[in-house]
Amino acid sequence: MPLADAPRPILRLAFAAPLSTAAGLLLVAAFPAPALWPVAFPAVAMAVVALAGRRVWSAVLVGFLFGAAFFSVNLLFTARYLGPIPWIALSVLEALLTAVFAVPIALAYRWMPRIAPGSWGRLVLLPTLVAALWTLREQIVGSWPYGGFPWGRIGVSQVNGPFAEVASWVGMSGLSFLVVLFCAMAIEYVRRARFRRPLAALPAALVLVVLVALPQFPTAEAGSMRVGAVQGNGPAGYFDQRERNAVLNAQLSASAPLFGQDMDVLLWPEGGVDSDPTRNAATAAVLEELSRRVDAPLLVSAVTERGPNLYNSALLWTADGGPQQTYDKRNPVPFGEYVPDRAFWEPFAPDLIGLIGREYTPGTASPVFDVNGVGVGLAICFDVIYDDVVWDGADQGAQVFMFQTNNADFRGTDENLQQLAFARMRAIETGRSVVNLSTVGTSQVIAPDGATLDQLPVDVAGHMLTDVPLRTGLTPAVVIGPAVKIVLGWGSLLALAALGVGVLVRGRTNKTPAPEGTGA
């Protein structure tokens, strides 16, 4: 096939551009608060149709419009306190990355039909490569720059739907891949078979069967743990006006109804202690007395100082003092909890950068505490959106997860519900119960199958006392999750590179003159 015969785009740019924008806006509705999981499918299909067969620069434009429409609305909560600059900067960065990785998808549509023009290539190989490249884009956005921001993954949008259980087998990246794969296969079936060849629908039908029929991978029951969890609803936001120890006192007040109750551990949220108990003797004494009153160890959180470094820490505290064990947040939020390359960025927004006075250091400790023989997996706030923290916890013996977070800076937005969706997906993915506790809500106890066992609404002070199921055994998602990400990521790049080489070689072969006298 000559080079000029590369497949043309499905749509003209004048139609593809608005369609891609509409796809990004529609995809927002798949995430909380609307949480309409089915709309992820038409949104992905619209985005893929808009990209199919485009040349490089029109693919960049179409991809940017999709990313800008989706992220500008999905990340609107980032403007809640700091104004439009961080929101615009983050949305534009995510849109630019989406635009860059729209190009490989468009090239796949141009190159694959030239190398594998038959039904197998068009109905199976092409959609598989497209889905892998989409998933690769999610991985890159979730890891770069400065650790990335893995928000808005297609897999998370399915947490309320019937396909969420598949994540226990292949993880969230694998679920994203399967959703996009189904959409891409359905598109090719419509394009090639036009509903006249029922057998051509078989690949898409098989993927749908996997999504519908695959049950959650079972983990083994291991008893239960009685967990007290307290949402103090104190003034825990970065800009909240408060007196000294106001958050600590709010947590103590909301904990009082638990005095005399039987429990195995008392959990407080991120930032529930607003002074460093490892350096403040008065605060340490308060925690020791609280542990005596509830006759259980405390799992609390505070900013701790060790040498020149500050950490966002989870601390296990007992009546004998503490901390008995410490976990430091692995993924401090860039431009929130620290400023990377401060000297470079400060001239662009000196007033905003100047507000971030603390520089948290990433932790390196194991994300698991031993609480009287029970392995408790940990993640602090945005740690929960990073696969490695949760997978490491399960692999290192967590029988239950306790996620501490502080959503006070995002009151009045959907951020807490979007983060809660990650927590629910982590429960399904690992086959573990999750206690997701916020300073201000929404807080929930989540069963291993993602069901809600107990909850506290947003913006109220309260407590939960729940018998939380324990589980042992690793799901395939935990065991093979890293390999799945590598295969989908590097595998898609290698496949695309091989296609490019194949197209180049074929183009040169077609241009080579036939030897004289052959009659060609």
Coordinates of C-alpha atoms in Angstrom, one line a residue:
M1 CA 0.0 0.0 0.0
P2 CA 1.6 3.3 -1.0
L3 CA 2.3 5.9 1.8
A4 CA -0.4 8.2 0.4
D5 CA -3.0 5.5 1.0
A6 CA -2.8 5.7 4.8
P7 CA -6.3 5.6 6.4
R8 CA -8.1 8.8 6.6
P9 CA -9.7 10.2 9.8
I10 CA -13.2 9.1 10.5
L11 CA -14.3 12.7 11.0
R12 CA -13.2 16.0 9.6
L13 CA -11.4 18.2 12.1
A14 CA -14.4 20.6 12.2
F15 CA -16.5 17.8 13.6
A16 CA -13.8 16.0 15.6
A17 CA -12.8 19.0 17.7
P18 CA -16.2 19.6 19.2
L19 CA -16.9 15.9 19.6
S20 CA -13.6 15.5 21.5
T21 CA -14.6 18.5 23.7
A22 CA -18.0 17.0 24.4
A23 CA -16.4 13.6 25.2
G24 CA -14.2 15.2 27.9
L25 CA -17.2 17.0 29.4
L26 CA -19.3 13.8 29.3
L27 CA -16.5 11.8 31.0
V28 CA -16.7 14.1 34.0
A29 CA -20.2 12.7 34.8
A30 CA -18.7 9.2 35.2
F31 CA -16.9 10.4 38.4
P32 CA -18.4 11.6 41.7
A33 CA -20.6 13.4 42.5
P34 CA -22.7 12.4 39.4
A35 CA -20.9 9.0 39.4
L36 CA -22.8 7.8 36.3
W37 CA -20.4 5.0 35.5
P38 CA -22.1 4.0 32.2
V39 CA -21.3 7.3 30.5
A40 CA -17.6 6.5 30.6
F41 CA -18.2 4.2 27.6
P42 CA -19.7 6.7 25.2
A43 CA -17.2 9.3 26.4
V44 CA -14.3 7.0 25.6
A45 CA -15.8 6.0 22.3
M46 CA -16.4 9.6 21.3
A47 CA -12.8 10.5 22.2
V48 CA -11.4 7.6 20.2
V49 CA -13.5 8.3 17.1
A50 CA -12.4 11.9 17.1
L51 CA -8.7 10.7 17.1
A52 CA -8.9 7.8 14.7
G53 CA -6.7 8.3 11.7
R54 CA -5.7 11.9 12.4
R55 CA -2.3 13.3 11.5
V56 CA 0.0 14.5 14.2
W57 CA -0.9 18.1 14.7
S58 CA -4.6 17.6 14.4
A59 CA -4.3 14.8 16.9
V60 CA -2.6 17.1 19.3
L61 CA -5.4 19.6 19.0
V62 CA -8.1 17.0 19.4
G63 CA -6.4 15.4 22.4
F64 CA -5.8 18.8 24.0
L65 CA -9.5 19.7 23.7
F66 CA -10.5 16.4 25.3
G67 CA -8.0 16.8 28.1
A68 CA -8.8 20.5 28.8
A69 CA -12.6 19.8 28.9
F70 CA -12.2 16.9 31.2
F71 CA -9.6 18.1 33.6
S72 CA -10.8 21.7 33.9
V73 CA -14.1 20.5 35.3
N74 CA -12.9 17.3 37.1
L75 CA -10.1 19.3 38.9
L76 CA -12.2 22.4 39.7
F77 CA -11.9 21.7 43.4
T78 CA -8.2 22.8 43.2
A79 CA -9.4 26.4 42.9
R80 CA -11.4 26.2 46.1
Y81 CA -8.9 28.2 48.3
L82 CA -5.9 29.1 46.1
G83 CA -7.9 30.6 43.2
P84 CA -7.7 30.0 39.5
I85 CA -3.9 29.9 39.0
P86 CA -3.3 26.4 40.4
W87 CA -6.4 25.0 38.8
I88 CA -5.6 26.4 35.4
A89 CA -1.9 25.3 35.7
L90 CA -2.8 21.8 36.6
S91 CA -5.6 21.5 34.1
V92 CA -3.4 22.8 31.3
L93 CA -0.5 20.5 32.2
E94 CA -2.8 17.4 32.2
A95 CA -4.4 18.5 28.9
L96 CA -0.9 18.9 27.3
L97 CA 0.1 15.5 28.4
T98 CA -3.2 14.1 27.1
A99 CA -2.5 15.9 23.8
V100 CA 1.0 14.4 23.5
F101 CA -0.3 10.9 24.1
A102 CA -3.2 11.4 21.7
V103 CA -0.6 11.2 18.9
P104 CA 0.4 7.6 19.4
I105 CA -3.3 6.6 19.4
A106 CA -3.8 8.5 16.1
L107 CA -0.7 6.9 14.6
A108 CA -1.9 3.4 15.6
Y109 CA -5.0 4.0 13.5
R110 CA -2.9 5.1 10.6
W111 CA -0.3 2.4 10.8
M112 CA -2.0 -0.8 11.9
P113 CA -4.4 -1.1 8.9
R114 CA -1.4 -0.9 6.6
I115 CA 0.5 -3.7 8.4
A116 CA -2.5 -5.9 9.4
P117 CA -5.4 -4.9 7.1
G118 CA -7.4 -8.1 7.7
S119 CA -10.2 -8.6 10.2
W120 CA -7.9 -9.9 12.9
G121 CA -5.8 -6.7 12.7
R122 CA -8.7 -4.3 12.5
L123 CA -11.0 -6.0 15.1
V124 CA -8.5 -7.2 17.6
L125 CA -4.9 -5.9 17.2
L126 CA -5.8 -2.3 16.6
P127 CA -8.2 -1.9 19.5
T128 CA -5.7 -3.7 21.8
L129 CA -3.0 -1.3 20.9
V130 CA -5.3 1.7 21.3
A131 CA -6.4 0.6 24.7
A132 CA -2.8 -0.1 25.8
L133 CA -1.8 3.4 24.6
W134 CA -4.7 5.0 26.5
T135 CA -3.6 3.2 29.6
L136 CA 0.0 4.2 29.1
R137 CA -1.2 7.8 29.0
E138 CA -2.9 7.3 32.4
Q139 CA 0.3 5.9 33.8
I140 CA 2.5 8.7 32.5
V141 CA 0.1 11.4 33.8
G142 CA 0.1 9.5 37.1
S143 CA 3.9 9.4 37.5
W144 CA 5.3 12.5 35.9
P145 CA 6.2 15.3 36.6
Y146 CA 7.0 15.4 40.3
G147 CA 5.5 12.0 41.0
G148 CA 2.5 12.7 38.8
F149 CA -1.2 13.0 39.6
P150 CA -3.1 9.8 38.9
W151 CA -6.6 11.4 39.1
G152 CA -9.4 10.7 36.7
R153 CA -8.4 7.2 35.7
I154 CA -11.1 5.3 33.7
G155 CA -10.9 2.3 36.1
V156 CA -11.9 4.5 39.1
S157 CA -15.0 5.7 37.2
Q158 CA -16.4 2.1 37.4
V159 CA -16.3 1.7 41.2
N160 CA -20.1 2.0 41.4
G161 CA -20.8 -0.3 38.5
P162 CA -20.9 -4.1 37.9
F163 CA -17.4 -4.2 36.4
A164 CA -15.5 -3.0 39.5
E165 CA -14.8 -6.5 40.6
V166 CA -12.5 -7.1 37.6
A167 CA -10.0 -4.7 39.4
S168 CA -9.2 -7.5 41.9
W169 CA -7.7 -9.4 39.0
V170 CA -5.9 -6.8 36.9
G171 CA -5.9 -3.6 39.0
M172 CA -7.2 -0.2 38.1
S173 CA -4.9 0.1 35.1
G174 CA -6.1 -3.3 33.8
L175 CA -9.7 -2.2 34.3
S176 CA -9.0 1.0 32.3
F177 CA -7.5 -1.1 29.6
L178 CA -10.5 -3.4 29.3
V179 CA -13.1 -0.5 29.2
V180 CA -11.2 1.3 26.5
L181 CA -10.6 -2.1 24.7
F182 CA -14.3 -2.8 24.6
C183 CA -15.1 0.7 23.2
A184 CA -12.4 0.5 20.5
M185 CA -13.5 -3.0 19.5
A186 CA -17.1 -1.9 19.3
I187 CA -16.1 1.1 17.1
E188 CA -14.2 -1.2 14.7
Y189 CA -17.1 -3.6 14.5
V190 CA -19.4 -0.8 13.5
R191 CA -16.9 0.6 11.0
R192 CA -16.0 -2.8 9.4
A193 CA -19.0 -5.1 9.8
R194 CA -21.7 -2.4 9.9
F195 CA -23.9 -4.9 11.9
R196 CA -24.0 -7.3 8.9
R197 CA -21.5 -9.8 10.2
P198 CA -22.5 -11.0 13.6
L199 CA -19.2 -13.0 14.1
A200 CA -17.2 -9.8 13.8
A201 CA -18.8 -8.7 17.1
L202 CA -17.2 -11.7 18.9
P203 CA -14.0 -10.0 20.1
A204 CA -16.0 -7.1 21.7
A205 CA -18.6 -9.6 23.1
L206 CA -15.8 -11.6 24.8
V207 CA -14.4 -8.5 26.5
L208 CA -17.9 -7.6 27.7
V209 CA -18.3 -11.1 29.1
V210 CA -15.1 -10.8 31.0
L211 CA -16.2 -7.4 32.4
V212 CA -19.6 -8.7 33.4
A213 CA -18.9 -12.3 34.5
L214 CA -15.6 -12.2 36.2
P215 CA -16.3 -12.2 40.0
Q216 CA -14.2 -10.6 42.6
F217 CA -11.1 -12.7 43.5
P218 CA -11.8 -14.2 47.0
T219 CA -9.5 -13.5 49.9
A220 CA -9.6 -15.5 53.1
E221 CA -11.6 -14.4 56.2
A222 CA -9.4 -13.8 59.2
G223 CA -11.7 -12.6 61.9
S224 CA -12.5 -9.0 62.6
M225 CA -11.1 -5.9 64.3
R226 CA -13.2 -3.4 66.3
V227 CA -12.3 0.0 65.1
G228 CA -13.3 3.3 66.6
A229 CA -12.9 6.1 64.1
V230 CA -13.4 9.8 64.9
Q231 CA -14.2 12.7 62.5
G232 CA -13.8 15.8 64.6
N233 CA -14.8 18.4 62.0
G234 CA -12.3 20.8 63.4
P235 CA -10.8 23.8 61.7
A236 CA -8.2 21.6 59.9
G237 CA -7.9 23.6 56.6
Y238 CA -4.7 25.3 55.6
F239 CA -6.3 28.7 55.8
D240 CA -8.8 28.0 58.7
Q241 CA -8.6 30.5 61.5
R242 CA -8.0 28.6 64.7
E243 CA -6.6 28.7 68.2
R244 CA -3.8 26.5 69.4
N245 CA -4.8 22.8 69.5
A246 CA -8.2 23.5 68.1
V247 CA -8.2 20.5 65.9
L248 CA -6.8 18.3 68.7
N249 CA -9.6 19.5 71.0
A250 CA -12.3 18.9 68.3
Q251 CA -11.0 15.3 67.9
L252 CA -11.0 14.8 71.7
S253 CA -14.6 16.1 72.0
A254 CA -15.8 13.8 69.2
S255 CA -14.0 10.9 70.8
A256 CA -15.6 11.3 74.2
P257 CA -18.7 9.1 73.4
L258 CA -16.3 6.2 72.8
F259 CA -14.9 6.2 76.4
G260 CA -15.7 2.9 78.0
Q261 CA -16.5 1.2 74.7
D262 CA -14.7 -1.9 73.8
M263 CA -12.4 -1.5 70.8
D264 CA -9.1 -2.7 69.3
V265 CA -7.8 0.6 68.0
L266 CA -8.9 4.2 67.9
L267 CA -8.3 5.9 64.5
W268 CA -7.9 9.6 63.9
P269 CA -7.6 11.3 60.5
E270 CA -4.7 13.1 58.9
G271 CA -3.8 16.2 60.7
G272 CA -6.0 15.3 63.7
V273 CA -3.2 16.3 66.0
D274 CA -2.1 19.9 65.2
S275 CA 1.2 19.8 67.1
D276 CA 4.1 17.4 67.0
P277 CA 3.6 14.9 69.9
T278 CA 7.1 13.6 69.4
R279 CA 8.4 17.0 70.5
N280 CA 5.6 18.4 72.5
A281 CA 5.3 16.7 75.9
A282 CA 1.9 18.2 76.7
T283 CA 0.4 16.8 73.5
A284 CA 2.0 13.4 74.1
A285 CA 0.5 13.3 77.6
V286 CA -3.0 14.0 76.1
L287 CA -2.6 11.1 73.7
E288 CA -1.4 8.7 76.5
E289 CA -4.4 9.7 78.6
L290 CA -6.8 9.1 75.7
S291 CA -5.3 5.7 75.1
R292 CA -5.9 4.8 78.7
R293 CA -9.5 6.1 78.6
V294 CA -10.3 4.0 75.6
D295 CA -8.1 1.1 76.6
A296 CA -6.7 0.7 73.1
P297 CA -3.8 2.0 71.0
L298 CA -4.3 5.1 69.0
L299 CA -3.5 5.5 65.3
V300 CA -3.1 9.3 64.9
S301 CA -1.5 11.7 62.4
A302 CA 0.6 14.8 62.8
V303 CA 3.4 16.7 61.2
T304 CA 6.6 15.5 62.8
E305 CA 10.1 17.0 62.8
R306 CA 13.3 14.9 62.7
G307 CA 16.5 16.8 62.3
P308 CA 16.0 19.3 59.5
N309 CA 13.1 17.4 57.9
L310 CA 9.4 17.6 58.3
Y311 CA 7.1 14.6 57.6
N312 CA 3.4 14.0 57.4
S313 CA 3.2 11.1 59.7
A314 CA 1.0 8.3 60.9
L315 CA 1.8 7.4 64.5
L316 CA 0.9 4.4 66.7
W317 CA 0.5 5.7 70.2
T318 CA -0.3 3.9 73.4
A319 CA -0.7 4.6 77.1
D320 CA 3.0 3.8 77.5
G321 CA 3.9 6.6 75.2
G322 CA 5.0 6.7 71.6
P323 CA 5.3 6.6 68.8
Q324 CA 5.5 2.9 68.9
Q325 CA 5.6 2.8 65.1
T326 CA 5.8 5.5 62.4
Y327 CA 4.8 5.8 58.8
D328 CA 5.6 8.9 56.8
K329 CA 3.5 9.9 53.8
R330 CA 5.3 8.7 50.7
N331 CA 3.8 11.1 48.3
P332 CA 3.6 14.7 49.6
V333 CA 1.6 16.8 47.2
P334 CA 3.7 19.0 45.0
F335 CA 2.8 22.7 45.3
G336 CA 0.7 21.7 48.3
E337 CA 2.9 20.2 50.8
Y338 CA 6.2 21.1 49.2
V339 CA 7.4 23.2 46.3
P340 CA 9.7 21.3 43.8
D341 CA 12.3 23.5 42.2
R342 CA 11.1 26.5 44.3
A343 CA 13.7 28.9 42.9
F344 CA 12.4 28.2 39.3
W345 CA 8.6 28.4 40.1
E346 CA 8.5 31.2 42.6
P347 CA 8.9 34.1 40.1
F348 CA 5.8 32.9 38.2
A349 CA 3.5 33.2 41.3
P350 CA 5.4 34.6 44.2
D351 CA 2.4 35.2 46.4
L352 CA 1.0 31.7 46.0
I353 CA 4.4 29.9 46.3
G354 CA 5.1 32.0 49.4
L355 CA 2.0 30.6 51.1
I356 CA 3.6 27.1 51.1
G357 CA 6.0 27.5 54.0
R358 CA 6.5 23.9 54.9
E359 CA 8.6 21.4 52.9
Y360 CA 7.5 17.8 53.6
T361 CA 10.0 15.1 53.0
P362 CA 8.7 11.8 51.3
G363 CA 8.7 8.8 53.7
T364 CA 10.4 5.5 53.1
A365 CA 9.0 3.3 55.9
S366 CA 6.8 0.3 55.3
P367 CA 3.1 1.2 55.1
V368 CA 2.0 -1.4 57.6
F369 CA 1.6 -1.3 61.4
D370 CA 1.4 -4.3 63.6
V371 CA -1.5 -3.5 65.9
N372 CA -1.7 -6.2 68.5
G373 CA -0.9 -8.9 65.9
V374 CA -3.1 -7.4 63.1
G375 CA -1.4 -6.0 60.0
V376 CA -2.9 -2.5 59.3
G377 CA -2.1 -1.1 55.9
L378 CA -1.7 2.7 55.7
A379 CA -2.0 5.5 53.2
I380 CA -2.2 9.2 54.1
C381 CA -4.5 11.3 51.9
F382 CA -3.3 11.3 48.3
D383 CA -1.1 8.3 49.0
V384 CA -4.3 6.3 48.2
I385 CA -4.2 7.3 44.5
Y386 CA -0.8 5.7 44.1
D387 CA -0.8 2.0 43.3
D388 CA 2.6 1.1 44.9
V389 CA 1.7 2.3 48.4
V390 CA -1.4 0.1 48.6
W391 CA 0.1 -2.9 46.8
D392 CA 3.1 -2.7 49.1
G393 CA 0.8 -2.7 52.2
A394 CA -1.1 -5.8 51.0
D395 CA 2.1 -7.6 50.1
Q396 CA 3.7 -6.8 53.5
G397 CA 0.9 -8.3 55.5
A398 CA -2.0 -5.8 55.7
Q399 CA -5.2 -7.5 56.8
V400 CA -7.1 -4.2 56.7
F401 CA -6.4 -0.7 55.4
M402 CA -6.8 2.5 57.3
F403 CA -6.6 5.6 55.2
Q404 CA -6.2 8.9 57.0
T405 CA -7.1 12.1 55.1
N406 CA -7.9 15.8 55.6
N407 CA -10.3 17.2 53.0
A408 CA -10.9 20.5 54.9
D409 CA -9.2 22.6 52.2
F410 CA -11.9 21.3 49.7
R411 CA -15.1 21.8 51.7
G412 CA -18.0 22.3 49.4
T413 CA -16.5 20.4 46.5
D414 CA -16.6 16.9 45.2
E415 CA -13.0 16.2 46.0
N416 CA -13.8 14.1 49.1
L417 CA -16.2 11.9 47.1
Q418 CA -13.6 11.4 44.3
Q419 CA -11.0 10.4 46.8
L420 CA -13.5 8.1 48.5
A421 CA -14.0 6.4 45.1
F422 CA -10.3 5.5 45.1
A423 CA -10.6 4.1 48.7
R424 CA -13.6 1.9 47.6
M425 CA -11.7 0.7 44.6
R426 CA -8.7 -0.1 46.8
A427 CA -10.9 -2.3 48.9
I428 CA -12.1 -4.2 45.9
E429 CA -8.7 -4.4 44.3
T430 CA -7.0 -5.8 47.4
G431 CA -9.9 -7.8 48.9
R432 CA -9.4 -5.9 52.1
S433 CA -11.7 -3.7 54.3
V434 CA -10.9 0.0 54.3
V435 CA -11.5 2.6 57.0
N436 CA -11.3 5.9 55.1
L437 CA -11.3 8.6 57.7
S438 CA -11.3 12.4 57.1
T439 CA -11.2 15.3 59.5
V440 CA -14.3 16.7 57.9
G441 CA -15.8 13.9 55.8
T442 CA -17.0 12.0 54.0
S443 CA -15.7 9.1 56.2
Q444 CA -16.7 5.4 55.6
V445 CA -15.9 1.9 56.6
I446 CA -15.8 -0.1 53.4
A447 CA -16.1 -3.9 53.1
P448 CA -13.7 -6.0 51.0
D449 CA -16.4 -6.0 48.2
G450 CA -16.7 -2.2 48.2
A451 CA -20.0 -2.1 50.2
T452 CA -20.4 0.6 52.8
L453 CA -20.5 -0.8 56.4
D454 CA -20.6 2.5 58.3
Q455 CA -20.3 6.2 57.4
L456 CA -20.2 9.7 58.7
P457 CA -21.5 12.5 56.4
V458 CA -19.5 15.6 55.5
D459 CA -19.1 18.6 57.8
V460 CA -20.3 16.9 61.0
A461 CA -18.5 15.8 64.1
G462 CA -19.0 12.2 65.0
H463 CA -17.6 8.7 65.5
M464 CA -18.0 5.2 64.2
L465 CA -17.5 2.0 66.1
T466 CA -17.4 -0.9 63.7
D467 CA -16.4 -4.5 63.6
V468 CA -14.3 -4.5 60.5
P469 CA -13.7 -7.8 58.6
L470 CA -10.0 -8.9 58.3
R471 CA -8.7 -10.7 55.2
T472 CA -5.5 -12.5 54.2
G473 CA -4.3 -13.7 50.8
L474 CA -3.2 -11.6 47.9
T475 CA -5.4 -10.8 44.9
P476 CA -4.0 -11.2 41.4
A477 CA -4.1 -7.4 41.1
V478 CA -1.5 -7.1 43.9
V479 CA 0.6 -9.9 42.6
I480 CA 0.7 -9.1 38.9
G481 CA -0.4 -5.4 39.0
P482 CA 3.1 -4.1 38.5
A483 CA 3.7 -6.5 35.6
V484 CA 0.4 -5.5 34.0
K485 CA 1.4 -1.8 34.0
I486 CA 4.8 -2.7 32.5
V487 CA 3.3 -4.8 29.8
L488 CA 0.6 -2.3 28.9
G489 CA 3.1 0.6 29.0
W490 CA 6.3 -0.6 27.4
G491 CA 4.5 -3.2 25.4
S492 CA 2.4 -0.6 23.7
L493 CA 5.4 1.6 22.9
L494 CA 7.3 -1.3 21.5
A495 CA 4.3 -2.4 19.4
L496 CA 3.8 1.1 18.0
A497 CA 7.5 1.4 17.3
A498 CA 7.4 -1.9 15.4
L499 CA 4.5 -0.7 13.4
G500 CA 6.3 2.5 12.5
V501 CA 9.3 0.5 11.3
G502 CA 7.1 -1.8 9.4
V503 CA 5.3 1.1 7.6
L504 CA 8.7 2.8 6.8
V505 CA 10.1 -0.4 5.4
R506 CA 7.0 -1.1 3.4
G507 CA 6.9 2.4 2.0
R508 CA 10.5 2.1 0.9
T509 CA 9.8 -1.3 -0.7
N510 CA 6.9 0.1 -2.7
K511 CA 9.1 2.9 -3.9
T512 CA 12.0 0.6 -5.1
P513 CA 12.0 0.4 -9.0
A514 CA 11.6 -3.1 -10.4
P515 CA 14.7 -4.6 -12.1
E516 CA 14.8 -4.1 -15.8
G517 CA 13.5 -7.0 -17.9
T518 CA 11.2 -8.4 -15.2
G519 CA 8.1 -7.1 -16.9
A520 CA 7.0 -5.4 -13.7

